[in-house]
PDB file of C-alpha atoms in Angstrom:
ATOM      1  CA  UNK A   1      84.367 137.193  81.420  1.00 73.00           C
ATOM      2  CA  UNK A   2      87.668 138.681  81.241  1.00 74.00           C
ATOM      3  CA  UNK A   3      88.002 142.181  83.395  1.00 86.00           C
ATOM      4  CA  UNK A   4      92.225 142.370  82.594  1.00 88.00           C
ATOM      5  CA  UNK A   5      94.397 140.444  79.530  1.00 89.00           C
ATOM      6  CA  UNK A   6      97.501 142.547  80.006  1.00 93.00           C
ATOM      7  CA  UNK A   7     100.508 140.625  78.734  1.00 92.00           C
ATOM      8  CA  UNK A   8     104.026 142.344  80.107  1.00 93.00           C
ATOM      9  CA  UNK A   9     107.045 142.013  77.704  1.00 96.00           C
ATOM     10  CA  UNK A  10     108.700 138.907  76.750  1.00 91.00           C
ATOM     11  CA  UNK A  11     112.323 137.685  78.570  1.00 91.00           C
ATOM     12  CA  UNK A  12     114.410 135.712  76.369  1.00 88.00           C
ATOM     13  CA  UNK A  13     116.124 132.794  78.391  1.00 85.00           C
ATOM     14  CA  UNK A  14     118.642 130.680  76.972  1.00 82.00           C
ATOM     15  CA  UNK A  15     116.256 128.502  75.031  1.00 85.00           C
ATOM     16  CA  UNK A  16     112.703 129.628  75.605  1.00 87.00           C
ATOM     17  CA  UNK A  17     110.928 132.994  75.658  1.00 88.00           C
ATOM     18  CA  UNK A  18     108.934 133.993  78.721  1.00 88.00           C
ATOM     19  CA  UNK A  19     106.043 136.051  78.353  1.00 88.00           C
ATOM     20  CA  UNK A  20     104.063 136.919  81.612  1.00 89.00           C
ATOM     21  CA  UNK A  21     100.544 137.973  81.429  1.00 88.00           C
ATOM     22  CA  UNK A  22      97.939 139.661  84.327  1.00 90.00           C
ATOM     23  CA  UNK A  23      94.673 138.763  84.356  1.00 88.00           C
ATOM     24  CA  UNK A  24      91.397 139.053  86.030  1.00 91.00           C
ATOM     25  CA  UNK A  25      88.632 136.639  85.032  1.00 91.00           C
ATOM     26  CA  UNK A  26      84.751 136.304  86.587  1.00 92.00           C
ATOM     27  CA  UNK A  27      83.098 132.950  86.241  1.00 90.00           C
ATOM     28  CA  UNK A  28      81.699 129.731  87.616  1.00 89.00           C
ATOM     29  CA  UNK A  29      84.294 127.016  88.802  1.00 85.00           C
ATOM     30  CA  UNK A  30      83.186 124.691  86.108  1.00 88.00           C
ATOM     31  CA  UNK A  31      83.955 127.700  83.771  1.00 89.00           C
ATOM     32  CA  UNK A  32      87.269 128.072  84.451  1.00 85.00           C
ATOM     33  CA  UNK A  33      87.699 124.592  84.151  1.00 86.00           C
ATOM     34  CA  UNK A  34      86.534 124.747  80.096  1.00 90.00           C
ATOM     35  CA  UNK A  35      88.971 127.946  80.566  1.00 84.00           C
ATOM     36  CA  UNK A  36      92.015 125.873  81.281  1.00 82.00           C
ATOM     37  CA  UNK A  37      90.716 122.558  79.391  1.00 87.00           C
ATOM     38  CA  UNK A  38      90.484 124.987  76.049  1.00 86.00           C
ATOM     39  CA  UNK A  39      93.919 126.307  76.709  1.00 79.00           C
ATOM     40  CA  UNK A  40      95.412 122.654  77.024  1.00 80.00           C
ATOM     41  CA  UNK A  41      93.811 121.584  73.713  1.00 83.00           C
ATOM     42  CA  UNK A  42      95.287 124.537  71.833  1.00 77.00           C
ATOM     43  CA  UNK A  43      97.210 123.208  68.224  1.00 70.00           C
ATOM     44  CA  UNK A  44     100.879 124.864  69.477  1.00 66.00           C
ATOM     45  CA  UNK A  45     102.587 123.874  72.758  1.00 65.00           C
ATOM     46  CA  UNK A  46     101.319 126.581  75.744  1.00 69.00           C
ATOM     47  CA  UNK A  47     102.874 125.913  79.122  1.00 71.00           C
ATOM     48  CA  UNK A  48     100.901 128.216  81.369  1.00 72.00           C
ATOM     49  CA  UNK A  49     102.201 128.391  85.170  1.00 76.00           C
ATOM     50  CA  UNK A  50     100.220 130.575  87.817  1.00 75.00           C
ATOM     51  CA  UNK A  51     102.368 132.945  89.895  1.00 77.00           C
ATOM     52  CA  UNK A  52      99.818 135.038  92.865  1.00 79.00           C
ATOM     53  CA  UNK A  53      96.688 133.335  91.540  1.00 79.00           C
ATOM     54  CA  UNK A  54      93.701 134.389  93.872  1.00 80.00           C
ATOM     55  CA  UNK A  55      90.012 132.579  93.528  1.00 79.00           C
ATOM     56  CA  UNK A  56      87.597 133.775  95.678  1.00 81.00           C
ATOM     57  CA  UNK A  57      83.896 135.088  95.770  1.00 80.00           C
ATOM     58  CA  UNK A  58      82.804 137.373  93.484  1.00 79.00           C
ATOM     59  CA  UNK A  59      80.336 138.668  95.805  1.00 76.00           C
ATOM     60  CA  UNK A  60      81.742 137.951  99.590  1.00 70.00           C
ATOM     61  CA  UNK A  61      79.606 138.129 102.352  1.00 67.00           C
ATOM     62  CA  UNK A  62      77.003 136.963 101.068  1.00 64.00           C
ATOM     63  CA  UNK A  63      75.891 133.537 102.427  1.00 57.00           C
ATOM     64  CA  UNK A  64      74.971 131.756  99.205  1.00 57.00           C
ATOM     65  CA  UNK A  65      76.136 127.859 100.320  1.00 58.00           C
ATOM     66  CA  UNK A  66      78.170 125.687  98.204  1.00 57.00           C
ATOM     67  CA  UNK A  67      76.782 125.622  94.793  1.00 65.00           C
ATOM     68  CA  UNK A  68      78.340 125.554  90.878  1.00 66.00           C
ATOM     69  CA  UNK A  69      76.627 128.535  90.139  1.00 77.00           C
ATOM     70  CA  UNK A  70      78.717 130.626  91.978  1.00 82.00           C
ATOM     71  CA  UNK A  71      80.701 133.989  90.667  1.00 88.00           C
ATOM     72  CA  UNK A  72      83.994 133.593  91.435  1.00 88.00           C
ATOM     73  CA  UNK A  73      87.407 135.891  90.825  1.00 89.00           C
ATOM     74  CA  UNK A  74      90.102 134.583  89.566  1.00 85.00           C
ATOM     75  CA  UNK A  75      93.318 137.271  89.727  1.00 88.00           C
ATOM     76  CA  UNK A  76      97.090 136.932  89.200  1.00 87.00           C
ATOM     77  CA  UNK A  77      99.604 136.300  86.691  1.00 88.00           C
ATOM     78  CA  UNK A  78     100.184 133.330  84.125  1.00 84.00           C
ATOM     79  CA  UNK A  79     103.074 132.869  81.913  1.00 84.00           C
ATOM     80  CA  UNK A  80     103.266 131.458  78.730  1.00 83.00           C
ATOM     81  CA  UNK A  81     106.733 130.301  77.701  1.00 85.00           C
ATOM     82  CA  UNK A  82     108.058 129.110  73.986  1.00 84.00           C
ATOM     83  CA  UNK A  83     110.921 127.487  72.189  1.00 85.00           C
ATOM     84  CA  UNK A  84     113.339 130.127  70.370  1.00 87.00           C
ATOM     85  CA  UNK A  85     114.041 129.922  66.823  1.00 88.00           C
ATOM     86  CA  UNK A  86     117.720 129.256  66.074  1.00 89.00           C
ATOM     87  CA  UNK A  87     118.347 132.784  65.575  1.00 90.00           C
ATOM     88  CA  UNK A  88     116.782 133.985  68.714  1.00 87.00           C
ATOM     89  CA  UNK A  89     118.986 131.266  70.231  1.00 85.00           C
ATOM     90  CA  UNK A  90     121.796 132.094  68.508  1.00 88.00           C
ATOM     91  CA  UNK A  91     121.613 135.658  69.544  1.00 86.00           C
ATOM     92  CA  UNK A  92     121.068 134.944  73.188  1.00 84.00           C
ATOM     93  CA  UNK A  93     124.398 132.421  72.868  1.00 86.00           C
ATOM     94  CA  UNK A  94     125.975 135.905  71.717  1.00 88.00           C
ATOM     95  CA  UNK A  95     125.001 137.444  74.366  1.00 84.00           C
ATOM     96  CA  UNK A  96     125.757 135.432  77.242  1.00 82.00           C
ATOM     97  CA  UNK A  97     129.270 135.048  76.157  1.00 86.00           C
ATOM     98  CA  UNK A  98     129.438 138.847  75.865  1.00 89.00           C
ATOM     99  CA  UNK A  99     128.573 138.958  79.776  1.00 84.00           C
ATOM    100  CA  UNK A 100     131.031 136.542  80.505  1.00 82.00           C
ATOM    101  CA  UNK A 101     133.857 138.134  78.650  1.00 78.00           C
ATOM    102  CA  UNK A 102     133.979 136.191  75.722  1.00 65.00           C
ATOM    103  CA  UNK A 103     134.389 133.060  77.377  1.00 60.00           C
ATOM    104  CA  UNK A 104     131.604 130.135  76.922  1.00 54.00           C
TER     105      UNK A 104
END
């Protein structure tokens, strides 16, 4: 289950998009694993990096062994990145030579 899905505001780069999003997720290992599978087989490109990514118990302290059954959390920050259009890149061509006083 998903506790947080807050995506934080794109940053255009020179030729790709980056678009961070926190999250907190509950679920077994093996769930996470259809988690991450599903995202791979997605029809568009997504690139997904972890930045801060914590697993651990959902319930610590508890002395429940080594089994798949297990609740885990799964916390941090992924981000997604994407190709700009030719206007987006266009745009951010603009404004780099802006910053560097019209030369580039």
């Amino acid at each position: 289950t998903s506790d947080l899905f807050q995506p934080g505001p794109e940053t255009p780069k020179e030729v790709y998009a980056e678009k961070p999003i926190s999250l907190r997720m509950v679920g077994t290992y093996h769930q996470f694993g259809a988690f991450v599978s599903g995202v791979a087989s997605l029809p568009r490109v997504v690139i997904l990096t972890m930045h801060d990514i914590a697993l651990r118990p959902k319930n610590p302290g508890k002395d429940v062994g080594i089994k798949d059954s297990i609740p885990l959390e799964l916390s941090g920050t992924v981000k997604t990145y994407r190709y700009l259009d030719e206007e987006e890149a266009a745009e951010q061509e603009k404004q780099a030579a802006a910053a560097n006083g019209g030369k580039g």
